[in-house]
PDB file of C-alpha atoms in Angstrom:
ATOM      1  CA  MET A 339     -14.997   8.207 -45.490  1.00 50.00           C
ATOM      2  CA  LYS A 340     -17.839   8.992 -43.046  1.00 55.00           C
ATOM      3  CA  GLN A 341     -16.811   9.025 -39.394  1.00 62.00           C
ATOM      4  CA  ILE A 342     -18.604   6.563 -37.367  1.00 64.00           C
ATOM      5  CA  LYS A 343     -20.680   8.396 -34.575  1.00 65.00           C
ATOM      6  CA  SER A 344     -19.661   6.608 -31.344  1.00 68.00           C
ATOM      7  CA  ASN A 345     -21.759   6.359 -28.208  1.00 76.00           C
ATOM      8  CA  ASP A 346     -19.606   6.155 -25.046  1.00 81.00           C
ATOM      9  CA  VAL A 347     -22.386   5.371 -22.412  1.00 88.00           C
ATOM     10  CA  MET A 348     -19.980   3.288 -20.381  1.00 90.00           C
ATOM     11  CA  LEU A 349     -17.329   6.161 -20.023  1.00 90.00           C
ATOM     12  CA  ARG A 350     -19.991   8.730 -19.049  1.00 90.00           C
ATOM     13  CA  THR A 351     -21.760   6.489 -16.452  1.00 93.00           C
ATOM     14  CA  VAL A 352     -18.258   5.544 -14.859  1.00 93.00           C
ATOM     15  CA  THR A 353     -17.257   9.278 -14.719  1.00 93.00           C
ATOM     16  CA  ARG A 354     -20.414  10.169 -12.960  1.00 92.00           C
ATOM     17  CA  VAL A 355     -19.563   7.541 -10.208  1.00 94.00           C
ATOM     18  CA  VAL A 356     -15.740   8.148 -10.161  1.00 94.00           C
ATOM     19  CA  THR A 357     -15.770  11.822 -10.112  1.00 94.00           C
ATOM     20  CA  PHE A 358     -17.129  11.904  -6.650  1.00 94.00           C
ATOM     21  CA  ILE A 359     -14.714   9.246  -5.369  1.00 94.00           C
ATOM     22  CA  ILE A 360     -11.876  11.499  -6.596  1.00 94.00           C
ATOM     23  CA  LEU A 361     -13.273  14.782  -5.296  1.00 94.00           C
ATOM     24  CA  SER A 362     -13.849  13.046  -1.695  1.00 95.00           C
ATOM     25  CA  PHE A 363     -10.279  11.744  -1.881  1.00 94.00           C
ATOM     26  CA  SER A 364      -8.906  15.113  -2.791  1.00 94.00           C
ATOM     27  CA  LEU A 365     -10.910  16.688   0.076  1.00 93.00           C
ATOM     28  CA  TYR A 366      -9.472  14.162   2.448  1.00 93.00           C
ATOM     29  CA  LEU A 367      -5.915  14.791   1.310  1.00 92.00           C
ATOM     30  CA  PHE A 368      -6.605  18.534   1.726  1.00 92.00           C
ATOM     31  CA  PHE A 369      -7.783  18.255   5.390  1.00 90.00           C
ATOM     32  CA  ALA A 370      -5.075  15.390   6.350  1.00 89.00           C
ATOM     33  CA  GLY A 371      -2.098  17.613   5.287  1.00 86.00           C
ATOM     34  CA  HIS A 372      -1.504  18.805   9.004  1.00 84.00           C
ATOM     35  CA  ASN A 373      -0.677  15.298  10.380  1.00 85.00           C
ATOM     36  CA  ALA A 374      -0.284  12.944   7.644  1.00 87.00           C
ATOM     37  CA  PRO A 375       0.870  12.979   4.049  1.00 88.00           C
ATOM     38  CA  GLY A 376      -1.228  15.313   1.661  1.00 86.00           C
ATOM     39  CA  GLY A 377      -1.730  18.965   1.750  1.00 88.00           C
ATOM     40  CA  GLY A 378      -2.950  21.803  -0.658  1.00 89.00           C
ATOM     41  CA  PHE A 379      -0.792  20.924  -3.556  1.00 93.00           C
ATOM     42  CA  ILE A 380      -1.489  17.343  -4.008  1.00 93.00           C
ATOM     43  CA  GLY A 381      -5.270  17.877  -3.189  1.00 93.00           C
ATOM     44  CA  GLY A 382      -5.404  20.565  -5.698  1.00 94.00           C
ATOM     45  CA  LEU A 383      -4.067  18.526  -8.288  1.00 94.00           C
ATOM     46  CA  MET A 384      -6.552  15.655  -7.498  1.00 94.00           C
ATOM     47  CA  THR A 385      -9.441  18.144  -7.675  1.00 94.00           C
ATOM     48  CA  ALA A 386      -8.008  19.277 -11.187  1.00 94.00           C
ATOM     49  CA  SER A 387      -7.847  15.618 -12.342  1.00 94.00           C
ATOM     50  CA  ALA A 388     -11.484  15.076 -11.294  1.00 94.00           C
ATOM     51  CA  LEU A 389     -12.572  17.940 -13.330  1.00 93.00           C
ATOM     52  CA  LEU A 390     -10.279  16.949 -16.048  1.00 92.00           C
ATOM     53  CA  LEU A 391     -12.132  13.572 -16.023  1.00 93.00           C
ATOM     54  CA  MET A 392     -15.369  15.285 -16.458  1.00 92.00           C
ATOM     55  CA  TYR A 393     -13.722  17.279 -19.488  1.00 91.00           C
ATOM     56  CA  LEU A 394     -12.605  14.241 -21.022  1.00 90.00           C
ATOM     57  CA  ALA A 395     -16.132  12.299 -20.686  1.00 89.00           C
ATOM     58  CA  PHE A 396     -18.143  15.315 -21.790  1.00 87.00           C
ATOM     59  CA  ASP A 397     -17.366  18.382 -23.840  1.00 83.00           C
ATOM     60  CA  MET A 398     -16.392  21.800 -23.332  1.00 85.00           C
ATOM     61  CA  LYS A 399     -19.568  23.378 -23.958  1.00 85.00           C
ATOM     62  CA  THR A 400     -21.677  21.232 -21.422  1.00 85.00           C
ATOM     63  CA  LEU A 401     -18.940  21.827 -18.716  1.00 86.00           C
ATOM     64  CA  ARG A 402     -18.918  25.285 -19.226  1.00 85.00           C
ATOM     65  CA  LYS A 403     -22.598  25.443 -18.516  1.00 87.00           C
ATOM     66  CA  ALA A 404     -22.221  23.085 -15.461  1.00 88.00           C
ATOM     67  CA  LEU A 405     -19.122  24.687 -13.821  1.00 86.00           C
ATOM     68  CA  PRO A 406     -19.493  28.448 -14.689  1.00 87.00           C
ATOM     69  CA  PHE A 407     -16.239  29.402 -13.013  1.00 82.00           C
ATOM     70  CA  ASP A 408     -13.664  31.671 -14.460  1.00 86.00           C
ATOM     71  CA  PHE A 409     -10.406  29.416 -13.610  1.00 88.00           C
ATOM     72  CA  THR A 410      -8.293  32.504 -13.830  1.00 91.00           C
ATOM     73  CA  ALA A 411     -10.220  34.258 -11.175  1.00 92.00           C
ATOM     74  CA  LEU A 412      -9.644  31.224  -8.906  1.00 91.00           C
ATOM     75  CA  ILE A 413      -5.666  31.962  -9.026  1.00 94.00           C
ATOM     76  CA  SER A 414      -6.193  35.444  -7.834  1.00 94.00           C
ATOM     77  CA  ILE A 415      -8.692  34.350  -5.027  1.00 93.00           C
ATOM     78  CA  GLY A 416      -6.298  31.912  -3.689  1.00 93.00           C
ATOM     79  CA  LEU A 417      -3.356  34.473  -3.828  1.00 94.00           C
ATOM     80  CA  LEU A 418      -5.524  36.986  -1.747  1.00 94.00           C
ATOM     81  CA  LEU A 419      -6.320  34.229   0.724  1.00 92.00           C
ATOM     82  CA  ALA A 420      -2.782  33.384   1.297  1.00 91.00           C
ATOM     83  CA  ILE A 421      -1.591  36.764   1.605  1.00 91.00           C
ATOM     84  CA  GLY A 422      -4.682  37.768   3.586  1.00 91.00           C
ATOM     85  CA  THR A 423      -3.508  35.228   6.324  1.00 90.00           C
ATOM     86  CA  GLY A 424      -0.129  37.146   6.521  1.00 87.00           C
ATOM     87  CA  VAL A 425      -1.440  40.589   6.280  1.00 90.00           C
ATOM     88  CA  THR A 426      -4.194  39.840   9.157  1.00 88.00           C
ATOM     89  CA  THR A 427      -1.563  38.729  11.630  1.00 87.00           C
ATOM     90  CA  MET A 428       0.412  41.915  10.641  1.00 88.00           C
ATOM     91  CA  LEU A 429      -2.596  44.099  11.185  1.00 88.00           C
ATOM     92  CA  LEU A 430      -2.970  42.588  14.917  1.00 87.00           C
ATOM     93  CA  GLY A 431       0.836  43.422  15.782  1.00 86.00           C
ATOM     94  CA  TYR A 432       2.616  40.178  15.133  1.00 87.00           C
ATOM     95  CA  PRO A 433       5.061  39.450  12.395  1.00 87.00           C
ATOM     96  CA  PHE A 434       4.188  38.560   8.948  1.00 87.00           C
ATOM     97  CA  LEU A 435       2.537  35.180   8.586  1.00 84.00           C
ATOM     98  CA  THR A 436       2.584  34.262  12.299  1.00 84.00           C
ATOM     99  CA  GLN A 437       0.318  31.220  12.972  1.00 83.00           C
ATOM    100  CA  PHE A 438      -2.252  30.661  15.727  1.00 82.00           C
ATOM    101  CA  PHE A 439      -3.854  27.357  16.680  1.00 81.00           C
ATOM    102  CA  ALA A 440      -6.587  26.608  19.123  1.00 79.00           C
ATOM    103  CA  TYR A 441      -8.690  23.717  20.291  1.00 81.00           C
ATOM    104  CA  PHE A 442     -12.557  23.733  19.977  1.00 78.00           C
ATOM    105  CA  GLN A 443     -15.256  21.706  20.742  1.00 79.00           C
ATOM    106  CA  LEU A 444     -17.080  20.965  17.477  1.00 77.00           C
ATOM    107  CA  PRO A 445     -20.594  19.249  17.513  1.00 79.00           C
ATOM    108  CA  ILE A 446     -19.904  16.013  15.508  1.00 77.00           C
ATOM    109  CA  ILE A 447     -16.081  15.518  15.440  1.00 76.00           C
ATOM    110  CA  GLY A 448     -15.270  16.350  19.053  1.00 75.00           C
ATOM    111  CA  GLU A 449     -12.301  18.130  20.079  1.00 79.00           C
ATOM    112  CA  THR A 450     -10.426  19.613  16.993  1.00 79.00           C
ATOM    113  CA  GLU A 451      -7.456  21.785  16.499  1.00 79.00           C
ATOM    114  CA  LEU A 452      -8.248  24.639  14.098  1.00 81.00           C
ATOM    115  CA  THR A 453      -5.010  26.550  12.728  1.00 83.00           C
ATOM    116  CA  THR A 454      -4.626  29.640  10.580  1.00 83.00           C
ATOM    117  CA  ALA A 455      -2.678  27.435   8.481  1.00 87.00           C
ATOM    118  CA  LEU A 456      -5.777  26.056   6.949  1.00 89.00           C
ATOM    119  CA  PRO A 457      -6.671  29.383   5.060  1.00 90.00           C
ATOM    120  CA  PHE A 458      -3.197  29.615   3.624  1.00 91.00           C
ATOM    121  CA  ASP A 459      -3.460  25.972   2.521  1.00 92.00           C
ATOM    122  CA  LEU A 460      -6.932  26.817   0.939  1.00 93.00           C
ATOM    123  CA  GLY A 461      -5.310  29.593  -0.979  1.00 94.00           C
ATOM    124  CA  ILE A 462      -2.626  27.051  -2.352  1.00 94.00           C
ATOM    125  CA  PHE A 463      -5.488  24.560  -3.327  1.00 94.00           C
ATOM    126  CA  LEU A 464      -7.174  27.140  -5.195  1.00 94.00           C
ATOM    127  CA  VAL A 465      -4.064  28.398  -6.902  1.00 95.00           C
ATOM    128  CA  VAL A 466      -3.203  24.843  -8.006  1.00 95.00           C
ATOM    129  CA  VAL A 467      -6.665  23.974  -9.178  1.00 94.00           C
ATOM    130  CA  GLY A 468      -6.874  27.359 -11.213  1.00 94.00           C
ATOM    131  CA  ILE A 469      -3.445  26.896 -12.651  1.00 95.00           C
ATOM    132  CA  ALA A 470      -3.792  23.357 -13.836  1.00 94.00           C
ATOM    133  CA  LEU A 471      -7.324  23.900 -15.349  1.00 92.00           C
ATOM    134  CA  THR A 472      -5.973  26.941 -17.127  1.00 92.00           C
ATOM    135  CA  ILE A 473      -3.161  25.419 -18.833  1.00 93.00           C
ATOM    136  CA  THR A 474      -5.144  22.452 -19.863  1.00 90.00           C
ATOM    137  CA  LEU A 475      -8.120  24.183 -21.204  1.00 89.00           C
ATOM    138  CA  THR A 476      -5.881  26.999 -22.894  1.00 89.00           C
ATOM    139  CA  ILE A 477      -4.033  24.103 -24.787  1.00 88.00           C
ATOM    140  CA  ALA A 478      -7.274  22.202 -25.571  1.00 84.00           C
ATOM    141  CA  GLU A 479      -9.206  25.402 -26.967  1.00 80.00           C
ATOM    142  CA  ASP A 480      -6.912  26.561 -29.739  1.00 75.00           C
ATOM    143  CA  ASP A 481      -7.494  25.680 -33.368  1.00 64.00           C
ATOM    144  CA  LYS A 482      -5.448  23.396 -35.196  1.00 56.00           C
TER     145      LYS A 482
ATOM    146  CA  MET B1493      10.537 -16.018   5.988  1.00 88.00           C
ATOM    147  CA  ILE B1494       7.880 -13.364   5.363  1.00 90.00           C
ATOM    148  CA  GLU B1495      10.521 -10.921   4.148  1.00 92.00           C
ATOM    149  CA  LEU B1496      11.881 -13.369   1.734  1.00 94.00           C
ATOM    150  CA  MET B1497       8.642 -13.882   0.264  1.00 94.00           C
ATOM    151  CA  LEU B1498       8.102 -10.256  -0.086  1.00 95.00           C
ATOM    152  CA  VAL B1499      11.414  -9.893  -1.739  1.00 95.00           C
ATOM    153  CA  THR B1500      10.827 -12.449  -4.059  1.00 96.00           C
ATOM    154  CA  SER B1501       7.342 -10.954  -5.267  1.00 95.00           C
ATOM    155  CA  LEU B1502       9.370  -7.915  -5.770  1.00 95.00           C
ATOM    156  CA  VAL B1503      11.751  -9.584  -8.053  1.00 96.00           C
ATOM    157  CA  LEU B1504       8.686 -11.182  -9.869  1.00 96.00           C
ATOM    158  CA  PHE B1505       7.141  -7.971 -10.192  1.00 96.00           C
ATOM    159  CA  GLY B1506      10.286  -6.341 -11.679  1.00 95.00           C
ATOM    160  CA  LEU B1507      10.444  -9.190 -14.386  1.00 96.00           C
ATOM    161  CA  THR B1508       6.754  -8.368 -14.947  1.00 95.00           C
ATOM    162  CA  ILE B1509       7.766  -4.920 -15.616  1.00 95.00           C
ATOM    163  CA  ALA B1510      10.548  -5.626 -17.841  1.00 96.00           C
ATOM    164  CA  ILE B1511       8.506  -7.956 -19.975  1.00 95.00           C
ATOM    165  CA  THR B1512       5.746  -5.375 -20.471  1.00 95.00           C
ATOM    166  CA  LEU B1513       8.590  -2.868 -21.407  1.00 95.00           C
ATOM    167  CA  ILE B1514       9.588  -5.289 -24.162  1.00 95.00           C
ATOM    168  CA  ARG B1515       5.993  -5.037 -25.339  1.00 93.00           C
ATOM    169  CA  ILE B1516       5.772  -1.441 -25.326  1.00 94.00           C
ATOM    170  CA  ILE B1517       9.144  -1.055 -27.340  1.00 94.00           C
ATOM    171  CA  LEU B1518       8.168  -3.942 -29.893  1.00 93.00           C
ATOM    172  CA  GLY B1519       4.182  -3.206 -29.995  1.00 82.00           C
ATOM    173  CA  PRO B1520       3.201  -2.991 -33.525  1.00 90.00           C
ATOM    174  CA  SER B1521       0.183  -0.755 -32.812  1.00 91.00           C
ATOM    175  CA  LEU B1522      -0.460   2.076 -30.535  1.00 91.00           C
ATOM    176  CA  ALA B1523      -3.044   0.205 -28.641  1.00 91.00           C
ATOM    177  CA  ASP B1524      -0.437  -2.394 -27.450  1.00 93.00           C
ATOM    178  CA  ARG B1525       1.727   0.549 -26.098  1.00 93.00           C
ATOM    179  CA  ILE B1526      -1.295   1.997 -24.173  1.00 93.00           C
ATOM    180  CA  PHE B1527      -2.071  -1.264 -22.595  1.00 93.00           C
ATOM    181  CA  GLY B1528       1.515  -1.838 -21.529  1.00 94.00           C
ATOM    182  CA  LEU B1529       1.754   1.509 -19.882  1.00 94.00           C
ATOM    183  CA  ASP B1530      -1.512   0.896 -18.128  1.00 94.00           C
ATOM    184  CA  MET B1531      -0.168  -2.455 -16.969  1.00 94.00           C
ATOM    185  CA  ILE B1532       2.925  -0.916 -15.750  1.00 95.00           C
ATOM    186  CA  GLY B1533       1.148   1.596 -13.693  1.00 94.00           C
ATOM    187  CA  ILE B1534      -0.954  -1.145 -12.153  1.00 94.00           C
ATOM    188  CA  THR B1535       2.044  -3.344 -11.490  1.00 95.00           C
ATOM    189  CA  LEU B1536       3.687  -0.155  -9.760  1.00 95.00           C
ATOM    190  CA  ILE B1537       0.552  -0.087  -7.273  1.00 95.00           C
ATOM    191  CA  SER B1538       1.547  -3.524  -6.203  1.00 95.00           C
ATOM    192  CA  VAL B1539       5.227  -2.745  -5.818  1.00 95.00           C
ATOM    193  CA  ILE B1540       4.357   0.384  -3.794  1.00 95.00           C
ATOM    194  CA  ALA B1541       2.013  -1.955  -1.514  1.00 94.00           C
ATOM    195  CA  ILE B1542       4.703  -4.544  -1.017  1.00 95.00           C
ATOM    196  CA  VAL B1543       7.455  -1.960  -0.232  1.00 94.00           C
ATOM    197  CA  SER B1544       5.141  -0.254   2.391  1.00 94.00           C
ATOM    198  CA  ILE B1545       4.807  -3.767   3.976  1.00 93.00           C
ATOM    199  CA  LEU B1546       8.484  -3.999   3.981  1.00 93.00           C
ATOM    200  CA  LEU B1547       9.242  -0.534   5.285  1.00 94.00           C
ATOM    201  CA  ASN B1548       6.548  -1.291   8.084  1.00 92.00           C
ATOM    202  CA  THR B1549       4.594   1.987   7.390  1.00 90.00           C
ATOM    203  CA  ASN B1550       1.361   3.307   6.086  1.00 87.00           C
ATOM    204  CA  VAL B1551       2.032   6.712   4.769  1.00 89.00           C
ATOM    205  CA  PHE B1552       2.322   5.081   1.153  1.00 91.00           C
ATOM    206  CA  LEU B1553      -1.221   4.075   1.010  1.00 89.00           C
ATOM    207  CA  ASP B1554      -2.303   7.660  -0.606  1.00 90.00           C
ATOM    208  CA  VAL B1555       0.280   6.922  -3.229  1.00 92.00           C
ATOM    209  CA  ILE B1556      -1.501   3.887  -4.261  1.00 93.00           C
ATOM    210  CA  LEU B1557      -4.887   5.494  -4.831  1.00 92.00           C
ATOM    211  CA  ILE B1558      -3.211   8.379  -6.632  1.00 93.00           C
ATOM    212  CA  PHE B1559      -1.528   6.052  -9.067  1.00 94.00           C
ATOM    213  CA  GLY B1560      -4.640   4.238  -9.672  1.00 94.00           C
ATOM    214  CA  ILE B1561      -6.463   7.503 -10.501  1.00 94.00           C
ATOM    215  CA  LEU B1562      -3.629   8.730 -12.722  1.00 94.00           C
ATOM    216  CA  ALA B1563      -3.341   5.382 -14.680  1.00 94.00           C
ATOM    217  CA  PHE B1564      -7.185   5.583 -15.204  1.00 93.00           C
ATOM    218  CA  ILE B1565      -7.132   9.214 -16.411  1.00 94.00           C
ATOM    219  CA  SER B1566      -4.262   8.748 -18.579  1.00 94.00           C
ATOM    220  CA  THR B1567      -5.584   5.697 -20.329  1.00 94.00           C
ATOM    221  CA  ILE B1568      -8.905   7.204 -21.119  1.00 92.00           C
ATOM    222  CA  ALA B1569      -6.888  10.163 -22.472  1.00 92.00           C
ATOM    223  CA  PHE B1570      -4.896   8.153 -24.764  1.00 91.00           C
ATOM    224  CA  GLY B1571      -8.038   6.096 -25.803  1.00 90.00           C
ATOM    225  CA  LYS B1572      -9.873   9.248 -26.735  1.00 89.00           C
ATOM    226  CA  TYR B1573      -6.848  10.563 -28.686  1.00 89.00           C
ATOM    227  CA  MET B1574      -6.745   7.167 -30.566  1.00 88.00           C
ATOM    228  CA  GLU B1575     -10.389   7.183 -31.269  1.00 83.00           C
ATOM    229  CA  ARG B1576     -11.433  10.740 -32.159  1.00 77.00           C
ATOM    230  CA  GLY B1577      -8.010  12.529 -32.561  1.00 79.00           C
ATOM    231  CA  VAL B1578      -8.941  15.240 -29.963  1.00 80.00           C
ATOM    232  CA  ILE B1579      -8.737  14.686 -26.355  1.00 81.00           C
ATOM    233  CA  ILE B1580     -11.053  17.342 -25.105  1.00 82.00           C
ATOM    234  CA  GLU B1581     -13.968  18.188 -27.546  1.00 80.00           C
ATOM    235  CA  ARG B1582     -15.280  21.478 -28.308  1.00 78.00           C
ATOM    236  CA  LYS B1583     -18.923  20.480 -28.824  1.00 73.00           C
ATOM    237  CA  ARG B1584     -20.655  17.197 -28.646  1.00 61.00           C
ATOM    238  CA  ASP B1585     -21.837  16.216 -31.761  1.00 58.00           C
ATOM    239  CA  SER B1586     -24.550  13.635 -31.026  1.00 48.00           C
TER     240      SER B1586
END
């Protein structure tokens, strides 16, 4: 029996809109993690699920052309960021992983607290995105 | 008074989840079970909203959005598995 070729135009149109909403929500969760629920882990999982929705709606070949990242390299970049925030404070004469924070006047947002916990959280974010997508794509790529 | 109404709606939502669970267990086809799981996810969103009113806090509002996103993505993944047999295709054949 011949397989009927399906045309999922509704899924692809919805995906184009919903992916932006999920990505902006994940960025909100990532930046809200200091004072509210959220943080690097759940923000990374939401980004991974947005990319996974694009992989569901389109196929693997198109997405490899659209997002030419090596997701295993993201893991090492994230680990380097997380370790680098610790080692930098060590080079300045403080103990490992000492945190600093200061208040700055940014042009649009106004007075903002910038901490060195943000690059550490960014490292966690990149590691979670890399690991989740590496696991999913490795399982999806094998032949049956 | 308001608290009584909220607790009553929680009980009704629990009944809804129980009835949906019966449909998931008895469901003759795979599509019935997928719809049942999606409906349980949507009902849990309402339960979380009512619990956050009862506890007088707004830190659970992120959980509502996350539940909606996860229910959407998992339903799409199950639907693609039902239709095509694979979830992530290697190459588009159209």
